[in-house]
């Protein structure tokens, strides 16, 4: 969370992130099975010059993807905007309408002390959710097996009728609801390794037996939820400040993997926050890139066992720019390779 971040009005920085194209940049010899979905509006959503949830996050990811050599293995696609009906599967319709109406024509409008809209934010939030919807369509049609959505604002704190914690629309939840409504899936898993508990996702799917949510997060830490599992389909594993890869992997092996194998998900969705990294300024866990690579391999194995390999992952947190870019590379590399 922003903590002491100072928020004030600011106009968007000029864009330097090249727009995605629908054309694979890869040589003909490489068949890409992984789509990388983003949208230019995600660079225009800005909550003030000192806000940690900033457009440079996407630029850092872009730079590290290029430097890593992964680019030829990815097909870049542009995210469509989620429709109001798609958003209203998990948000109250009047909330969707209120967010649309709240977009300012200039400056910032605050939805909570840490979450603001600039004139581009609602468009960005709709494309962020639309990226996950599109990703679900792509893996359910078999066109791609893996999708990473490099989008912002993040989504997992957004509840059915409340924006909070940098989040406006709950993109991963919109994607899960779309998978069930449009593709008739009856077993979906949502994996959340962001350092903050995904309270919004939990609120939307508690007691929905079609959705298994497994998560790790630091506690106590914003939003201070998740310690009690409210329903059998929620597997929340709080970690303590200072915990690192050993404790994370232990939690995954003991709690996530058995629950996932029992649920037999037809699709795995990942709320991919990278703010549990040891360099992250907003939290106190100590994950490193190899932990993100490891968990991605484990999830790829689960996906192969139950879901025809289908994984759609969407960016949540991660605020140390270099660590964020390196961690996304570690994650995406395993999505591509496994
Ligand atoms: Zn977070």
Coordinates of C-alpha atoms and ligand atoms in Angstrom, one line a residue:
X1 CA 0.0 0.0 0.0
X2 CA 1.0 3.5 -0.5
X3 CA 1.7 4.3 3.2
X4 CA 3.3 7.7 3.2
X5 CA 3.0 8.2 -0.6
X6 CA 2.2 11.8 -1.4
X7 CA -0.6 12.1 -3.9
X8 CA -1.3 15.2 -5.8
X9 CA -2.7 16.3 -9.2
X10 CA -0.5 15.6 -12.1
X11 CA -0.8 15.1 -15.8
X12 CA 0.2 11.9 -17.6
X13 CA 3.8 11.6 -18.6
X14 CA 4.4 11.3 -22.3
X15 CA 4.2 7.8 -23.6
X16 CA 7.4 5.9 -24.5
X17 CA 6.0 2.4 -24.3
X18 CA 5.5 1.2 -27.8
X19 CA 1.9 0.1 -28.5
X20 CA 1.4 -3.7 -28.8
X21 CA 0.7 -5.1 -32.1
X22 CA -1.3 -8.2 -33.1
X23 CA 1.6 -9.5 -35.1
X24 CA 4.1 -11.9 -33.5
X25 CA 7.6 -10.5 -33.5
X26 CA 9.0 -13.9 -33.6
X27 CA 10.9 -15.6 -36.4
X28 CA 8.8 -18.1 -38.3
X29 CA 10.7 -21.0 -36.6
X30 CA 9.2 -20.1 -33.2
X31 CA 5.6 -21.0 -32.5
X32 CA 4.4 -18.9 -29.6
X33 CA 2.0 -20.5 -27.2
X34 CA 2.1 -17.5 -24.8
X35 CA 0.2 -14.3 -25.4
X36 CA 1.3 -11.0 -23.7
X37 CA -1.7 -8.7 -23.5
X38 CA -1.6 -5.0 -22.7
X39 CA -3.1 -1.7 -23.7
X40 CA -1.8 1.8 -24.2
X41 CA -4.4 3.2 -21.8
X42 CA -2.7 1.3 -19.0
X43 CA 0.2 3.7 -19.3
X44 CA -2.1 6.8 -19.0
X45 CA -3.7 5.9 -15.7
X46 CA -1.6 7.9 -13.2
X47 CA -2.4 8.8 -9.6
X48 CA 0.2 11.6 -9.0
X49 CA 3.9 11.8 -9.4
X50 CA 4.9 10.1 -6.2
X51 CA 2.4 7.2 -6.3
X52 CA 4.1 3.8 -6.3
X53 CA 1.4 2.3 -8.6
X54 CA 2.8 4.2 -11.6
X55 CA 3.1 3.8 -15.3
X56 CA 6.9 3.1 -15.0
X57 CA 6.0 -0.3 -13.6
X58 CA 4.9 -1.4 -17.1
X59 CA 7.9 0.3 -18.7
X60 CA 10.2 -1.7 -16.3
X61 CA 8.5 -4.9 -17.3
X62 CA 8.8 -4.1 -21.0
X63 CA 12.5 -3.3 -20.6
X64 CA 13.2 -6.5 -18.8
X65 CA 11.2 -8.6 -21.2
X66 CA 13.3 -7.2 -24.1
X67 CA 16.6 -7.6 -22.2
X68 CA 15.7 -11.2 -21.3
X69 CA 15.4 -12.4 -24.9
X70 CA 11.8 -13.6 -24.2
X71 CA 10.2 -11.2 -26.7
X72 CA 10.3 -13.6 -29.7
X73 CA 8.5 -16.2 -27.6
X74 CA 5.6 -14.0 -26.9
X75 CA 2.7 -12.8 -29.1
X76 CA 1.8 -9.2 -28.1
X77 CA -1.9 -8.5 -28.2
X78 CA -4.0 -5.4 -27.5
X79 CA -6.6 -5.8 -24.8
X80 CA -10.2 -5.1 -25.6
X81 CA -12.3 -3.1 -23.1
X82 CA -14.4 -5.3 -20.8
X83 CA -18.1 -4.6 -21.3
X84 CA -20.4 -3.3 -18.6
X85 CA -22.1 -6.7 -18.6
X86 CA -18.8 -8.5 -18.1
X87 CA -17.9 -6.2 -15.2
X88 CA -21.4 -6.6 -13.7
X89 CA -20.9 -10.4 -13.3
X90 CA -18.8 -9.6 -10.2
X91 CA -19.5 -5.9 -9.5
X92 CA -22.8 -4.4 -8.7
X93 CA -24.2 -2.7 -11.8
X94 CA -24.6 0.6 -9.9
X95 CA -21.0 0.4 -8.9
X96 CA -19.9 0.0 -12.5
X97 CA -22.1 3.0 -13.5
X98 CA -20.8 5.1 -10.6
X99 CA -17.2 4.4 -11.6
X100 CA -17.9 5.4 -15.2
X101 CA -19.6 8.6 -13.9
X102 CA -16.7 9.4 -11.5
X103 CA -14.0 9.8 -14.2
X104 CA -12.8 13.3 -14.0
X105 CA -12.3 15.5 -17.1
X106 CA -9.0 16.8 -15.5
X107 CA -7.0 16.2 -12.4
X108 CA -7.6 13.4 -10.0
X109 CA -10.7 12.1 -8.2
X110 CA -10.1 10.0 -5.1
X111 CA -12.0 6.8 -4.6
X112 CA -10.1 6.0 -1.3
X113 CA -7.0 7.6 0.2
X114 CA -4.7 5.5 -2.0
X115 CA -6.8 5.1 -5.1
X116 CA -7.6 7.8 -7.6
X117 CA -9.0 8.3 -11.1
X118 CA -7.4 10.5 -13.7
X119 CA -9.2 11.1 -17.0
X120 CA -7.7 7.9 -18.4
X121 CA -8.2 5.6 -15.4
X122 CA -11.6 4.1 -16.1
X123 CA -10.6 3.3 -19.7
X124 CA -7.4 1.6 -18.3
X125 CA -9.4 -0.3 -15.7
X126 CA -11.8 -1.5 -18.4
X127 CA -9.0 -2.7 -20.6
X128 CA -7.2 -4.3 -17.7
X129 CA -10.3 -6.4 -17.0
X130 CA -10.8 -6.9 -20.7
X131 CA -7.3 -8.3 -21.0
X132 CA -8.1 -11.1 -18.7
X133 CA -11.4 -11.7 -20.4
X134 CA -9.6 -11.9 -23.7
X135 CA -7.0 -14.2 -22.2
X136 CA -9.7 -16.5 -21.0
X137 CA -11.2 -16.6 -24.5
X138 CA -7.8 -17.4 -26.0
X139 CA -6.9 -20.3 -23.7
X140 CA -10.5 -21.7 -23.8
X141 CA -10.4 -21.7 -27.6
X142 CA -7.0 -23.3 -27.6
X143 CA -5.5 -20.5 -29.6
X144 CA -2.9 -20.0 -26.8
X145 CA -2.1 -22.0 -23.8
X146 CA -0.6 -19.3 -21.6
X147 CA -1.4 -15.6 -21.2
X148 CA 0.2 -12.8 -19.2
X149 CA -1.7 -9.6 -18.9
X150 CA 0.7 -6.6 -18.3
X151 CA -2.0 -4.2 -17.2
X152 CA -2.8 -1.7 -14.5
X153 CA -4.7 -0.6 -12.4
X154 CA -4.4 -3.9 -10.5
X155 CA -7.7 -5.5 -9.3
X156 CA -7.7 -7.9 -6.5
X157 CA -8.6 -5.5 -3.7
X158 CA -11.7 -4.2 -5.6
X159 CA -14.9 -5.5 -4.1
X160 CA -18.3 -5.9 -5.7
X161 CA -19.2 -2.3 -4.7
X162 CA -16.0 -0.7 -3.5
X163 CA -12.7 0.5 -5.0
X164 CA -9.7 0.3 -2.7
X165 CA -6.0 -0.4 -2.5
X166 CA -5.1 1.0 -6.0
X167 CA -7.8 -1.3 -7.5
X168 CA -11.0 -0.2 -9.5
X169 CA -12.3 -3.3 -11.3
X170 CA -11.4 -6.8 -10.1
X171 CA -9.8 -8.0 -13.4
X172 CA -9.0 -11.6 -12.3
X173 CA -12.5 -12.0 -10.9
X174 CA -14.1 -10.7 -14.1
X175 CA -12.0 -13.2 -15.9
X176 CA -13.1 -16.1 -13.7
X177 CA -16.8 -15.1 -14.0
X178 CA -16.3 -14.9 -17.8
X179 CA -14.8 -18.4 -17.9
X180 CA -17.8 -19.8 -16.1
X181 CA -20.5 -17.8 -17.9
X182 CA -19.1 -17.8 -21.5
X183 CA -17.2 -21.0 -21.6
X184 CA -19.3 -23.2 -19.2
X185 CA -16.3 -24.0 -17.0
X186 CA -17.5 -25.4 -13.7
X187 CA -14.1 -25.5 -11.9
X188 CA -11.7 -22.5 -11.9
X189 CA -8.8 -21.9 -9.6
X190 CA -7.6 -18.4 -8.7
X191 CA -4.0 -18.3 -7.3
X192 CA -2.9 -15.1 -5.6
X193 CA 0.7 -14.6 -4.5
X194 CA 0.6 -10.8 -4.1
X195 CA 1.9 -9.8 -0.8
X196 CA -1.5 -8.3 0.1
X197 CA -4.5 -10.4 0.7
X198 CA -7.0 -10.4 -2.2
X199 CA -10.0 -9.3 -0.2
X200 CA -12.0 -8.3 -3.2
X201 CA -11.7 -11.7 -5.0
X202 CA -12.5 -13.5 -1.8
X203 CA -15.6 -11.3 -1.2
X204 CA -16.8 -12.1 -4.7
X205 CA -16.4 -15.9 -4.7
X206 CA -16.8 -16.9 -1.0
X207 CA -19.1 -20.0 -1.0
X208 CA -19.0 -20.4 -4.7
X209 CA -17.8 -24.0 -5.0
X210 CA -16.9 -23.6 -8.6
X211 CA -14.0 -21.3 -7.7
X212 CA -11.1 -22.3 -5.5
X213 CA -8.9 -19.4 -4.3
X214 CA -5.5 -20.2 -2.9
X215 CA -3.4 -17.4 -1.6
X216 CA -0.3 -16.4 0.4
X217 CA 0.1 -12.9 1.8
X218 CA 1.9 -11.0 4.6
X219 CA -0.1 -10.6 7.8
X220 CA -0.6 -8.2 9.5
X221 CA -0.5 -5.9 6.5
X222 CA -3.1 -4.1 4.4
X223 CA -6.0 -4.9 4.0
X224 CA -5.8 -6.9 7.3
X225 CA -8.2 -9.6 6.0
X226 CA -7.7 -13.2 5.1
X227 CA -6.6 -14.7 8.5
X228 CA -9.8 -16.7 8.8
X229 CA -10.9 -18.8 5.9
X230 CA -14.6 -17.8 5.4
X231 CA -15.5 -20.8 3.4
X232 CA -14.0 -24.1 2.3
X233 CA -13.2 -22.8 -1.2
X234 CA -10.8 -20.2 0.3
X235 CA -7.3 -21.4 1.2
X236 CA -5.6 -18.4 2.8
X237 CA -2.0 -18.8 4.1
X238 CA -0.8 -15.8 6.0
X239 CA 3.0 -15.3 6.1
X240 CA 4.9 -13.3 8.7
X241 CA 7.2 -10.3 8.0
X242 CA 10.6 -11.6 7.2
X243 CA 9.4 -14.9 5.7
X244 CA 10.9 -15.8 2.3
X245 CA 11.0 -18.5 -0.3
X246 CA 11.3 -21.4 2.2
X247 CA 8.1 -20.5 4.0
X248 CA 6.3 -19.7 0.8
X249 CA 7.3 -23.0 -0.9
X250 CA 6.3 -24.8 2.3
X251 CA 2.9 -23.2 2.2
X252 CA 2.4 -24.0 -1.5
X253 CA 3.4 -27.7 -1.1
X254 CA 1.4 -28.2 2.1
X255 CA -1.8 -26.2 1.3
X256 CA -2.1 -25.0 -2.3
X257 CA -1.1 -28.1 -4.3
X258 CA -3.3 -30.6 -2.4
X259 CA -6.3 -28.2 -2.7
X260 CA -5.7 -27.6 -6.3
X261 CA -5.4 -31.3 -7.2
X262 CA -8.6 -31.9 -5.3
X263 CA -10.4 -29.1 -7.1
X264 CA -9.2 -30.3 -10.6
X265 CA -9.5 -26.8 -12.1
X266 CA -10.2 -26.5 -15.8
X267 CA -8.4 -23.2 -15.8
X268 CA -5.9 -21.5 -13.6
X269 CA -6.0 -17.7 -13.1
X270 CA -3.1 -16.0 -11.3
X271 CA -3.3 -12.7 -9.5
X272 CA 0.4 -12.1 -10.1
X273 CA 1.6 -9.5 -7.6
X274 CA 5.3 -9.3 -7.2
X275 CA 5.4 -7.1 -4.1
X276 CA 6.5 -10.0 -1.8
X277 CA 9.9 -9.5 -3.4
X278 CA 12.6 -8.7 -0.8
X279 CA 13.4 -5.4 -2.6
X280 CA 9.8 -4.2 -2.5
X281 CA 9.3 -1.0 -0.5
X282 CA 5.7 -1.6 0.5
X283 CA 5.9 -4.9 2.4
X284 CA 8.3 -7.1 4.4
X285 CA 8.5 -10.6 2.8
X286 CA 11.7 -11.8 1.1
X287 CA 10.8 -13.6 -2.1
X288 CA 13.3 -13.6 -4.9
X289 CA 13.0 -14.2 -8.6
X290 CA 13.6 -17.9 -8.3
X291 CA 10.6 -18.2 -6.0
X292 CA 8.3 -16.8 -8.7
X293 CA 9.9 -19.2 -11.2
X294 CA 9.4 -22.1 -8.9
X295 CA 5.8 -21.5 -8.2
X296 CA 5.1 -20.9 -11.8
X297 CA 6.5 -24.3 -12.7
X298 CA 4.4 -25.9 -10.0
X299 CA 1.3 -24.2 -11.3
X300 CA 2.1 -25.2 -14.8
X301 CA 2.3 -28.8 -13.6
X302 CA -1.1 -28.5 -12.0
X303 CA -2.5 -26.9 -15.2
X304 CA -1.1 -29.8 -17.2
X305 CA -2.7 -32.3 -14.9
X306 CA -6.1 -30.8 -14.9
X307 CA -6.6 -27.9 -17.3
X308 CA -5.0 -28.7 -20.6
X309 CA -2.2 -26.4 -19.5
X310 CA -4.4 -23.3 -19.5
X311 CA -3.1 -20.4 -17.4
X312 CA -4.1 -16.8 -17.5
X313 CA -1.9 -14.6 -15.3
X314 CA -2.5 -10.9 -14.6
X315 CA -0.3 -8.3 -13.0
X316 CA -1.3 -7.1 -9.5
X317 CA 1.3 -5.4 -7.3
X318 CA 5.1 -5.0 -7.4
X319 CA 6.6 -1.6 -6.7
X320 CA 10.4 -2.0 -6.8
X321 CA 10.8 -1.4 -10.5
X322 CA 13.9 -3.4 -11.2
X323 CA 12.7 -6.3 -9.0
X324 CA 9.3 -6.2 -10.6
X325 CA 10.7 -6.4 -14.1
X326 CA 13.0 -9.3 -13.2
X327 CA 10.3 -11.1 -11.4
X328 CA 7.9 -10.9 -14.3
X329 CA 10.6 -12.2 -16.6
X330 CA 11.1 -15.2 -14.2
X331 CA 7.4 -15.8 -14.2
X332 CA 6.8 -15.4 -17.9
X333 CA 9.8 -17.5 -18.8
X334 CA 8.3 -20.5 -17.0
X335 CA 4.9 -19.9 -18.5
X336 CA 6.6 -20.1 -21.9
X337 CA 8.9 -23.0 -21.1
X338 CA 6.5 -25.4 -19.3
Ligands
LIG1 ZN1 0.0 -6.0 -3.4

